Coordinates of C-alpha atoms and ligand atoms in Angstrom, one line a residue:
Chain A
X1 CA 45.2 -30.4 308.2
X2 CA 48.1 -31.5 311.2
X3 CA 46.5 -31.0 314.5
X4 CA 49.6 -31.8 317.4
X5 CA 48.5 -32.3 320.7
X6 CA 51.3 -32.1 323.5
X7 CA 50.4 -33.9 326.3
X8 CA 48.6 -36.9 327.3
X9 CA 46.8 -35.8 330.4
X10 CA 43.2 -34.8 331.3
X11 CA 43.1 -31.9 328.6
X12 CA 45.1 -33.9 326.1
X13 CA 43.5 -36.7 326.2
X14 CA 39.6 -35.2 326.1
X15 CA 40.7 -32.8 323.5
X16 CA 42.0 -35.8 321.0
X17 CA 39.0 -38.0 321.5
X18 CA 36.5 -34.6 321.2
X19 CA 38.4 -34.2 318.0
X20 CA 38.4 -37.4 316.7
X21 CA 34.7 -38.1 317.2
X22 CA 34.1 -34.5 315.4
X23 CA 36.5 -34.9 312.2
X24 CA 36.0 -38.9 311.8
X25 CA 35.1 -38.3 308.5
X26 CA 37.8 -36.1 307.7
X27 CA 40.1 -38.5 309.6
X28 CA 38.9 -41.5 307.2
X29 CA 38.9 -39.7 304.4
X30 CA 43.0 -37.9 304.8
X31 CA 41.8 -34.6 305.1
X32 CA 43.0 -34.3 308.8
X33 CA 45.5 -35.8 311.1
X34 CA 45.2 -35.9 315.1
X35 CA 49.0 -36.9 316.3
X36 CA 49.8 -36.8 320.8
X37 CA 53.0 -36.7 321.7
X38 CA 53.0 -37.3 325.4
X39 CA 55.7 -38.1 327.8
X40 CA 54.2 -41.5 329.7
X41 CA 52.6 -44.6 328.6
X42 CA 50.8 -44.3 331.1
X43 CA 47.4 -42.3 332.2
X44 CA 47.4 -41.4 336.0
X45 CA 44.2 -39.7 337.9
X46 CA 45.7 -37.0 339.7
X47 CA 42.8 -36.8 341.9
X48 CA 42.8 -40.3 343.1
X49 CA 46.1 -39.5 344.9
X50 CA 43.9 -37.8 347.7
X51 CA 43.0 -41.1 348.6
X52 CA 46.0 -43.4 347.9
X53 CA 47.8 -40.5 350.8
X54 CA 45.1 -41.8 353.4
X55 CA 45.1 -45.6 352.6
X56 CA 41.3 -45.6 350.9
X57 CA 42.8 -46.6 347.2
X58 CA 45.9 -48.1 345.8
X59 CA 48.0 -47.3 342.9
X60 CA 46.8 -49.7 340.1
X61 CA 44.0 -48.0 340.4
X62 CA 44.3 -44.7 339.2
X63 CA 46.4 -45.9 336.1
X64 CA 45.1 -47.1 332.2
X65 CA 47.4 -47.0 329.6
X66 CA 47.1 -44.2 327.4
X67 CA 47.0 -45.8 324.2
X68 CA 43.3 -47.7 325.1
X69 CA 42.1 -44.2 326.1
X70 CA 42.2 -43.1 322.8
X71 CA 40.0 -43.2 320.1
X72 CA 41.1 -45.5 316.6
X73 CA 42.8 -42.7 314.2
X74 CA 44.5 -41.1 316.9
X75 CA 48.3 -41.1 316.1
X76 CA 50.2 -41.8 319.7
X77 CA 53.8 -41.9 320.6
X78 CA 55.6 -41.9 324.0
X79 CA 58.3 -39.1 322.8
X80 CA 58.7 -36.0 325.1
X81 CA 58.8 -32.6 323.4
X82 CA 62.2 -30.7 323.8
X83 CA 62.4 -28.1 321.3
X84 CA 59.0 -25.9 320.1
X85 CA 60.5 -24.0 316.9
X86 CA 56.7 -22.3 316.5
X87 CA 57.9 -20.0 313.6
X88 CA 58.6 -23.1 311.5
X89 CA 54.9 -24.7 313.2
X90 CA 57.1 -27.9 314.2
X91 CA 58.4 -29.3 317.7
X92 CA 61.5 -31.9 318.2
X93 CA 61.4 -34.6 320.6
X94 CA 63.1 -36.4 322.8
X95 CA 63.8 -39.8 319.8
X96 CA 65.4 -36.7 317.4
X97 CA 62.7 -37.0 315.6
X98 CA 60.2 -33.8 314.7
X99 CA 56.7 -33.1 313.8
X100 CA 55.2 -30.9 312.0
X101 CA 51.5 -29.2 312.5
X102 CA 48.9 -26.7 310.9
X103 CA 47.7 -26.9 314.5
X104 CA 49.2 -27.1 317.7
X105 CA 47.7 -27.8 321.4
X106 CA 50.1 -27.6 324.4
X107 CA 48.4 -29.4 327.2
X108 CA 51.5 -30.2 329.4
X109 CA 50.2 -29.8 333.1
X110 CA 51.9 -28.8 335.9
X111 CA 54.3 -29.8 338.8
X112 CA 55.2 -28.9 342.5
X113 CA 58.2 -27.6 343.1
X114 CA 58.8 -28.2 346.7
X115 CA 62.7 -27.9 346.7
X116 CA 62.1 -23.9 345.9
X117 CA 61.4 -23.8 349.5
X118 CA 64.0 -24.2 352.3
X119 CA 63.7 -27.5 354.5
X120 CA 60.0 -27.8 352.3
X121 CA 61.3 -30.8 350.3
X122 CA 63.0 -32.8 353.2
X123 CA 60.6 -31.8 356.0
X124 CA 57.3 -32.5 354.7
X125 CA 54.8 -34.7 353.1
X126 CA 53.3 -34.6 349.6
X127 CA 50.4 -36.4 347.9
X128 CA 50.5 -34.3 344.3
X129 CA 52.6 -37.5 343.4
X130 CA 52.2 -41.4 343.4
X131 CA 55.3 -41.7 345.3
X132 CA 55.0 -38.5 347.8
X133 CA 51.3 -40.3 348.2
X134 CA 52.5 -43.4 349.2
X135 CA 55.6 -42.2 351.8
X136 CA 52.6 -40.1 353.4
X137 CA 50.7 -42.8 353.4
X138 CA 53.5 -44.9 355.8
X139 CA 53.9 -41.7 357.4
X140 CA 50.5 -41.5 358.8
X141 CA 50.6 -45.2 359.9
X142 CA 52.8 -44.5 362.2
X143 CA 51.8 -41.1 363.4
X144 CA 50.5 -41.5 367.0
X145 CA 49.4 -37.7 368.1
X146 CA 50.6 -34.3 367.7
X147 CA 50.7 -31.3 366.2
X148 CA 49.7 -31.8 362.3
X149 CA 50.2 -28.4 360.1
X150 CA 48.5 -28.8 356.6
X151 CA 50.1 -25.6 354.8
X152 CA 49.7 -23.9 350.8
X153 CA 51.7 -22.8 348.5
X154 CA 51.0 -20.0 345.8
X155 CA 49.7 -21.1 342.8
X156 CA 49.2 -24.6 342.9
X157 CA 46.5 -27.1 341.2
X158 CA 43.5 -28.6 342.2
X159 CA 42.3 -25.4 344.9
X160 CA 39.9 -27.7 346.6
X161 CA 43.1 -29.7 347.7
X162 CA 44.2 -28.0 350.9
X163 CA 40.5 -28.2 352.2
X164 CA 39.4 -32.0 351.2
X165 CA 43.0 -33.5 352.5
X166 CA 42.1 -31.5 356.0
X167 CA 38.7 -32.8 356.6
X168 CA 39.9 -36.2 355.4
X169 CA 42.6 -36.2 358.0
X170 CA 40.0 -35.1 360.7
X171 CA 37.8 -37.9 360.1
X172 CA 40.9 -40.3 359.6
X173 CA 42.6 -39.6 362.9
X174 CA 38.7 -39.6 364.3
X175 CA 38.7 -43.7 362.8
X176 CA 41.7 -44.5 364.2
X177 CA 40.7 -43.4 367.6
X178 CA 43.5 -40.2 367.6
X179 CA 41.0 -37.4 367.5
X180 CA 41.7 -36.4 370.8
X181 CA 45.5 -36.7 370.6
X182 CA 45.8 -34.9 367.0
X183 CA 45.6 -30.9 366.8
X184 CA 45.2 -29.8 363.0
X185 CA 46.4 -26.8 362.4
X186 CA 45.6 -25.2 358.4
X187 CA 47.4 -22.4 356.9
X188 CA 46.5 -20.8 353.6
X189 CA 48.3 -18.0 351.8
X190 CA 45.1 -15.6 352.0
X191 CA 42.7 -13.5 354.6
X192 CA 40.5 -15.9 354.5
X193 CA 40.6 -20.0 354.3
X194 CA 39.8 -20.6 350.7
X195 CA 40.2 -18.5 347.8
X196 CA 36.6 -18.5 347.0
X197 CA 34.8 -16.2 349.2
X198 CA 31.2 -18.7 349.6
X199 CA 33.0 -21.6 349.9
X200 CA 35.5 -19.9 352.8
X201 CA 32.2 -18.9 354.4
X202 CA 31.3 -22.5 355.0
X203 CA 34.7 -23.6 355.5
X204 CA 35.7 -21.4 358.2
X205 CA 33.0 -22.6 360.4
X206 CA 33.4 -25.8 360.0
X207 CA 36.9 -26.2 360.8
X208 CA 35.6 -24.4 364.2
X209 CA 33.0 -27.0 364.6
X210 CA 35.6 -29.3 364.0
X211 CA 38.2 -28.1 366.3
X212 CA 40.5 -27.5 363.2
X213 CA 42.5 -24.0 363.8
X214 CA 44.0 -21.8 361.1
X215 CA 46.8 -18.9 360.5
X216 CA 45.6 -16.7 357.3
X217 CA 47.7 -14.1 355.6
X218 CA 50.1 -17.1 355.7
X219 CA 52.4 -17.7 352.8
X220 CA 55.3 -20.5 353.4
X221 CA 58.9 -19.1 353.4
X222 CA 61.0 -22.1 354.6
X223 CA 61.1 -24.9 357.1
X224 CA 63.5 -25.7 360.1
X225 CA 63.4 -29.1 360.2
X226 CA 65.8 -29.4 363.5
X227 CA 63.3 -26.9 365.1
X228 CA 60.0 -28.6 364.0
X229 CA 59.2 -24.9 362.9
X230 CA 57.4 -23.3 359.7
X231 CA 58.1 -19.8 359.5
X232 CA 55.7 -17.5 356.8
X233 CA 56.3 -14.6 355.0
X234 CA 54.6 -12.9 356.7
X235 CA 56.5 -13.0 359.8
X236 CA 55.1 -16.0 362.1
X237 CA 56.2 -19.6 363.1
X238 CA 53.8 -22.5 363.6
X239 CA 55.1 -25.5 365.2
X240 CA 54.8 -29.2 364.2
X241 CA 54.7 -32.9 364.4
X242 CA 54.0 -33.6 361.4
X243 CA 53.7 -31.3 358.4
X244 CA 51.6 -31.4 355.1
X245 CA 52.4 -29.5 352.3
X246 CA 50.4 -28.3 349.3
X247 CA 53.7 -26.5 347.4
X248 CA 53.8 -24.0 344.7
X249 CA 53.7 -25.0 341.3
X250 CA 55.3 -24.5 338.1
X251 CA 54.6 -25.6 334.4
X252 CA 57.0 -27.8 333.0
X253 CA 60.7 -27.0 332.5
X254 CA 60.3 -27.5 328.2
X255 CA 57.8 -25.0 328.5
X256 CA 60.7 -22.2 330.7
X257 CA 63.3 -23.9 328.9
X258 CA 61.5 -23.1 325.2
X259 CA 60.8 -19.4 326.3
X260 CA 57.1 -19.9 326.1
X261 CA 56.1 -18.6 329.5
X262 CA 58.0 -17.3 332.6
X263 CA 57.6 -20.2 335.4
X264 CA 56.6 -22.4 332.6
X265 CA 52.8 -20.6 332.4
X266 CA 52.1 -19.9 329.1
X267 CA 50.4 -16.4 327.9
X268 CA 47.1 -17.5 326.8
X269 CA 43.3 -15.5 326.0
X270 CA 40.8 -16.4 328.4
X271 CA 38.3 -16.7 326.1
X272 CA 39.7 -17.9 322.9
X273 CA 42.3 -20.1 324.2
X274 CA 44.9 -19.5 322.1
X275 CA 48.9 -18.4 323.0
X276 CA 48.9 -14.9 323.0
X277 CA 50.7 -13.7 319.8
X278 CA 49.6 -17.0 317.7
X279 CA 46.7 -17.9 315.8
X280 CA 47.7 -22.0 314.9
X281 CA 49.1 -22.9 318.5
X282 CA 46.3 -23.3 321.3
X283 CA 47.0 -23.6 325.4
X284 CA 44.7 -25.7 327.4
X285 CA 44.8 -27.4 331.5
X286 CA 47.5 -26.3 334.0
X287 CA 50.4 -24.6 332.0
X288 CA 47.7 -21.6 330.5
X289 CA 48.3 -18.6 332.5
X290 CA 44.9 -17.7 332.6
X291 CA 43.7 -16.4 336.4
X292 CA 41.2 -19.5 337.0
X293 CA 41.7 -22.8 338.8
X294 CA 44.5 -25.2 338.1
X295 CA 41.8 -27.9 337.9
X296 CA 41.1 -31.4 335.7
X297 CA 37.2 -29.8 335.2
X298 CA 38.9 -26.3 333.7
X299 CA 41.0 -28.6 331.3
X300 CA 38.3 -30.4 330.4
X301 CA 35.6 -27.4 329.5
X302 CA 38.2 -26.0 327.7
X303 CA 39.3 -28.5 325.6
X304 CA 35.7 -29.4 324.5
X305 CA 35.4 -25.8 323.5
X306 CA 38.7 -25.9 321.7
X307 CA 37.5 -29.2 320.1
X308 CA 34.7 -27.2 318.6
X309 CA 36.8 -24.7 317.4
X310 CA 39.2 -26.7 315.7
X311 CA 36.5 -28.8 314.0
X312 CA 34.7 -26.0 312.9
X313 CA 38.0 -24.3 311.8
X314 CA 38.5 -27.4 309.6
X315 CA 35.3 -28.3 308.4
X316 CA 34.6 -24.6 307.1
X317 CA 37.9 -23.2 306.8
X318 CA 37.1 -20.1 309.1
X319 CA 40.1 -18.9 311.6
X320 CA 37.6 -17.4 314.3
X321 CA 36.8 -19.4 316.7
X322 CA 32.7 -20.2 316.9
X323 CA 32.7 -20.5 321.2
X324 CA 34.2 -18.7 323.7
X325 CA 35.4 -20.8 327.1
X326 CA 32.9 -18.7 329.7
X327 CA 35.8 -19.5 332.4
X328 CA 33.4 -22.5 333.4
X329 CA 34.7 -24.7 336.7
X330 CA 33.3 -27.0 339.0
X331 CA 34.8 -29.2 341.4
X332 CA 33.8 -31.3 344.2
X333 CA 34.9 -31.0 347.9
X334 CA 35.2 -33.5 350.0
X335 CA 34.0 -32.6 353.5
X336 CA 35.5 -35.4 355.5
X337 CA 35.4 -39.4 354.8
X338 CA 32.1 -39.6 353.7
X339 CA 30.0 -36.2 352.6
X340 CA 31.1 -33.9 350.6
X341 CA 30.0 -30.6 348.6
X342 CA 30.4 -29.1 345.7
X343 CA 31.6 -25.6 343.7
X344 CA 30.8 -24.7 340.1
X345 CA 31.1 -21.0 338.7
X346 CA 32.5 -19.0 335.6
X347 CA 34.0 -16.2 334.9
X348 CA 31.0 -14.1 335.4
X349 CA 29.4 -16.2 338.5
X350 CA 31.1 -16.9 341.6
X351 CA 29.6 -20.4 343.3
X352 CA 27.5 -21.0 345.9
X353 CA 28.1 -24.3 347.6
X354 CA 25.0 -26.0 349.6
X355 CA 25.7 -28.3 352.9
X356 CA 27.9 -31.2 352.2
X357 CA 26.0 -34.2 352.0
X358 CA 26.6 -38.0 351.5
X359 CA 25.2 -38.4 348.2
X360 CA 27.5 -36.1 347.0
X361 CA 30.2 -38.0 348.7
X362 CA 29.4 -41.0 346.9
X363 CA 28.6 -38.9 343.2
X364 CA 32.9 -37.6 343.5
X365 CA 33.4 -41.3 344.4
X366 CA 31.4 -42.8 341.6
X367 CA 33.2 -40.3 339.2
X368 CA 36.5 -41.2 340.3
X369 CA 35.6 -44.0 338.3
X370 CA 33.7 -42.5 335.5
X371 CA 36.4 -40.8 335.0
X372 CA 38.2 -42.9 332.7
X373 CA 34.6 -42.9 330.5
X374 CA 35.0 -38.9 330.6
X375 CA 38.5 -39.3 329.5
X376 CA 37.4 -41.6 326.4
X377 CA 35.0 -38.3 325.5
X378 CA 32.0 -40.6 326.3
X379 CA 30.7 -38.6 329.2
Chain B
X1 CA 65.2 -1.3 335.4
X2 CA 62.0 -2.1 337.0
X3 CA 58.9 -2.7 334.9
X4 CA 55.7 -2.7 335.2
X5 CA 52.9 -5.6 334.9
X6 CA 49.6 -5.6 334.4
X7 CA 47.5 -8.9 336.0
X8 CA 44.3 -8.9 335.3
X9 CA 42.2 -10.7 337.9
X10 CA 39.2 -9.7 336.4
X11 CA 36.3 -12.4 336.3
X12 CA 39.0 -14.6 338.9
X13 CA 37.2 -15.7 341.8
X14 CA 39.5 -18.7 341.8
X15 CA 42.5 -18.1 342.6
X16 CA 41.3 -14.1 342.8
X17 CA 43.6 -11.5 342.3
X18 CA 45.4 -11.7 345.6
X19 CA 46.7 -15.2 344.9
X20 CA 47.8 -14.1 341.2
X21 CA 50.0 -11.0 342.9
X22 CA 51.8 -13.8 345.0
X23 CA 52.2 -16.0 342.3
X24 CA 53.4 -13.2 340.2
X25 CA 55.5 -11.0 342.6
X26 CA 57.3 -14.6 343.2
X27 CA 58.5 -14.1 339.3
X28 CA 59.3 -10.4 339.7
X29 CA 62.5 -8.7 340.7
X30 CA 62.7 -6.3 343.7
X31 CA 61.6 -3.2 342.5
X32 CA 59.7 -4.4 339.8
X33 CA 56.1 -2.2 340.4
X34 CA 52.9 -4.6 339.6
X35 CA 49.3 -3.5 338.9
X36 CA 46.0 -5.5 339.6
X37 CA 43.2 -5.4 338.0
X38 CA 39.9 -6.9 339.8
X39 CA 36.3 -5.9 339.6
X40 CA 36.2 -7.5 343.1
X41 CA 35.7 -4.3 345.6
X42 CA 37.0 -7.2 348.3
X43 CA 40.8 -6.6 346.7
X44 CA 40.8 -3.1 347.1
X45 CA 40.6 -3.7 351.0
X46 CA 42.5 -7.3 350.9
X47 CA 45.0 -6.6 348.8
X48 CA 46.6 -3.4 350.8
X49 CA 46.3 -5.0 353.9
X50 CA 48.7 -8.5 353.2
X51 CA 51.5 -6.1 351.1
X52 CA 52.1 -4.3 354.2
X53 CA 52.0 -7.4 356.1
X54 CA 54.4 -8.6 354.0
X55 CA 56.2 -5.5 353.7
X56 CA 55.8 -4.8 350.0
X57 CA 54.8 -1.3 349.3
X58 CA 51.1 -0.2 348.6
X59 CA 51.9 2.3 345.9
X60 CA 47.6 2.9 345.6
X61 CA 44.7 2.0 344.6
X62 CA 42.1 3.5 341.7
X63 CA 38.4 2.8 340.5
X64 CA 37.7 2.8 337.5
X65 CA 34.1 2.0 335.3
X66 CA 34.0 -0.6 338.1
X67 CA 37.4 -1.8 337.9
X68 CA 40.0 -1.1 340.6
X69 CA 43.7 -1.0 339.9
X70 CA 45.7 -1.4 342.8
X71 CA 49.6 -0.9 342.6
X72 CA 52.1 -2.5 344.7
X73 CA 56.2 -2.5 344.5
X74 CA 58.3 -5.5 344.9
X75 CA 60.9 -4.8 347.7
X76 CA 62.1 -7.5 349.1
Ligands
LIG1 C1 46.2 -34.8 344.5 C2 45.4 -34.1 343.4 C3 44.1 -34.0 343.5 C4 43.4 -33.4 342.5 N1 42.0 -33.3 342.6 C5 41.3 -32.8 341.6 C6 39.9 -32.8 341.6 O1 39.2 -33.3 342.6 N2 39.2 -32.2 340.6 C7 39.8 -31.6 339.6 O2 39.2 -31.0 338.7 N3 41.2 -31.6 339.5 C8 41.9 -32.2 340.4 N4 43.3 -32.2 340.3 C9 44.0 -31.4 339.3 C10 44.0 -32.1 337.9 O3 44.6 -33.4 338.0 C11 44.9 -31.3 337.0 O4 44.5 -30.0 337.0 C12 44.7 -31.8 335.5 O5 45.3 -33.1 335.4 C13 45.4 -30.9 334.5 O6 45.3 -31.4 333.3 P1 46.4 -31.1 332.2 O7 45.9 -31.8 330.9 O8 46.7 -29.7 332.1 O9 47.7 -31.8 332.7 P2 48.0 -33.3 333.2 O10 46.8 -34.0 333.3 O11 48.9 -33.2 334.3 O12 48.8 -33.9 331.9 C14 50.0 -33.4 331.4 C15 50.5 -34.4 330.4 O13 51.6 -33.8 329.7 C16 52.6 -34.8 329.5 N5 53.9 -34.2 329.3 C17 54.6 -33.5 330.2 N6 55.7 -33.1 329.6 C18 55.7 -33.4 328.3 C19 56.5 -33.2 327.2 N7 57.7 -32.5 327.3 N8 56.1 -33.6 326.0 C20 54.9 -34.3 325.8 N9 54.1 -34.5 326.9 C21 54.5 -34.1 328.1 C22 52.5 -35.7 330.7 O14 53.0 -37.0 330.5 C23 51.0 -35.7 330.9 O15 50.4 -36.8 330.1 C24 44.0 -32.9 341.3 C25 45.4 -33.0 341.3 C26 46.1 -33.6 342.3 C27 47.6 -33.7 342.1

């Protein structure tokens, strides 16, 4: 039994280790075959970008190569996937070479697409990438006061995002003795300031504690940079200094290009996990089109209950899956530079976040570098 | 010819069904007509509300065991 995993990310990576550790004995003995095809060498911690954008981390830090991450058995190779030919169950990468599979995973994540915007791109900062990160980073340094606009595209990853990078710029201007000569300014694309109703609830408020004001209903239509100006959808303009962008996302282009999804989301059940229309080929993390959170935590639940599946699929031949994904999320928030909360919820149960608190500050920091155990499947 | 889409946004709270009609209008053509399903009562209220805002049109909304479909049409 072939089982391909595309993509060496979060979901990729805890998926091929869950797997491993389930089939070793079918892995010793030939009966199965894990092979990742991903398209780095590397491993990067998305979420440790949040950090590296405000100074508090630097880049050698959030990388391991991918190879040690993996468990012995695990076939890797550094060869992008161009072609998926699923009525022939093989793909064709970027060496020439192709690979065939009993089983597929796609686990391909996402990416921003600021340049979909007009004047987004060119006007604004970024920290969904090492090097956006780093030129806000510089950027900030040598802010001195103004108007700062932290705005959110529609969909992107990581929801808690828009909110963590706001109070985190609060409490940095506050450190560098700007508080009173910064006004941050939040937009977000919906009546309210997060997406989840509990967690706007406490949000809300606290920017007004804060002093942080916000435009809802407010969904980004393009930037005039000569004009300092960001004009919505929706009809308004909110002036800035200095802008901060959370872009829209797509999946990525092989997965348009391929016809697998429109806007590179690929048609997946919620429950079961696999691509709509397929029974061997399995979506998990960002590039599903399922309605939940573009989140590392969402990739990993589901590809611990697609590692069950797949084991148990091999191990006693059945083709129904044995667990359903319940839609399970959770995700810390950071509430500033040093306490934070946290939201956890399904598809059935919406979350109810508590006061932020240090020690849950410290728990997302201490897992920022547990991370790399989860990753191994050890946690 | 436009078509019509289903998005289910039941069991969403995150995004929620509002978000998935912005992502998904962004990949529509004008004219294209889009309904959402959410067993959120909050969409039947929120969801109206930002498509004329936006200046979409609110082509109505339906309950259902629980479930309310709301339709909107892509025009511009
Ligand atoms: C700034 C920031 C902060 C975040 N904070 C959090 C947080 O606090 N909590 C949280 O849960 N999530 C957070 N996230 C989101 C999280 O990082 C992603 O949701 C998660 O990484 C998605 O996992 P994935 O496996 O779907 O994709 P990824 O982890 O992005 O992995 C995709 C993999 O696919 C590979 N690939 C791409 N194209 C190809 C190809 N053609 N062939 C083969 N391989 C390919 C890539 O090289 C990569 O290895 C954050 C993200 C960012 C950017």
């Amino acid at each position: 039994m072939k089982i391909l995993i595309i993509g060496g990310g979060m979901g990729g990576t805890i998926l091929a280790n869950n797997l491993a550790r389930r089939l070793s004995q079918e892995l010793r003995a030939g009966k199965a075959r894990i092979t990742m095809l991903s398209a780095s060498d590397k491993h990067l911690y998305q979420p440790g970008l949040l950090y590296l954008a405000l100074g508090r981390t630097t880049p050698d830090a959030l990388y391991r190569d991918q190879a040690g991450l993996l468990e012995p058995g695990i076939e890797f190779h550094v060869d992008p996937v161009e072609t998926f030919q699923l009525d022939n169950n093989k793909v064709t990468a970027k060496s020439g070479k192709s690979y065939d599979y009993d089983v597929l995973v796609i686990a391909t994540g996402s990416r921003m697409v600021a340049e979909e915007v007009k004047g987004l791109a060119e006007n604004a900062e970024f920290f969904y990438t090492e090097e956006t990160a780093l030129k806000m980073m510089r950027r900030l340094q040598e802010f001195q006061g103004g108007k700062v606009v932290i705005t959110v595209g529609v969909p992107h990853k990581c929801p808690m995002a828009p909110l963590e990078i706001t109070f985190m710029l609060h409490d940095y201007f506050k450190e560098r003795g700007l508080a009173d000569k910064v006004q941050l300014h939040y937009t977000y694309p919906i009546n309210r300031v997060h997406s989840l109703e509990n967690v706007a609830k406490w949000a809300g408020p606290e920017f007004g504690r804060l002093g942080i004001t916000s435009e809802t209903f407010f969904n980004i239509k393009e930037v005039d940079g000569a004009k300092k100006v960001l004009r919505s959808e929706e009809g308004s303009e909110v002036p800035f200094d200095l802008l901060i962008a959370i872009p829209a996302h797509r999946g990525m282009e092989v997965i348009e290009k391929n016809g697998l999804g429109q806007n590179g989301w690929i048609p997946t059940n919620k429950t079961k996990l696999n691509m709509e229309g397929r029974t061997n080929v399995f979506v998990i993390g960002d590039t599903t089109n399922i309605p939940i959170s573009k989140a590392g935590s969402t990739a990993h639940f589901e590809a611990e209950t697609l590692g069950e599946n797949i084991a148990a699929m091999i191990k006693m031949g059945i083709t129904a899956p044995v667990r359903d994904y319940d839609g399970k999320v959770f995700c810390f928030i950071e509430a500033g530079l040093d306490r934070a909360t946290y939201a956890m919820f399904n598809y059935q149960n919406p979350p109810d976040p508590k006061a932020p608190t240090r020690a849950m500050h410290w728990f997302k920091m201490a897992y920022n570098k547990l991370y790399w155990a989860s990753a191994r499947g050890l946690l | 010819m436009a078509e019509k889409k289903i998005i289910d946004g039941r069991g969403s709270f995150c995004p929620g069904p509002l978000m998935e009609l912005i992502g998904v209008l962004k990949m529509s053509q004008i004219g294209d007509e889009l309904e959402v399903l959410s067993n959120d009562k909050g969409s039947a209220k929120d969801i109206p509300e930002w498509v004329r805002k936006v200046g979409h049109e609110f082509l109505g909304t339906r309950e259902e065991n629980g479930v309310w479909h709301i339709s909107v049409k892509k025009t511009k």
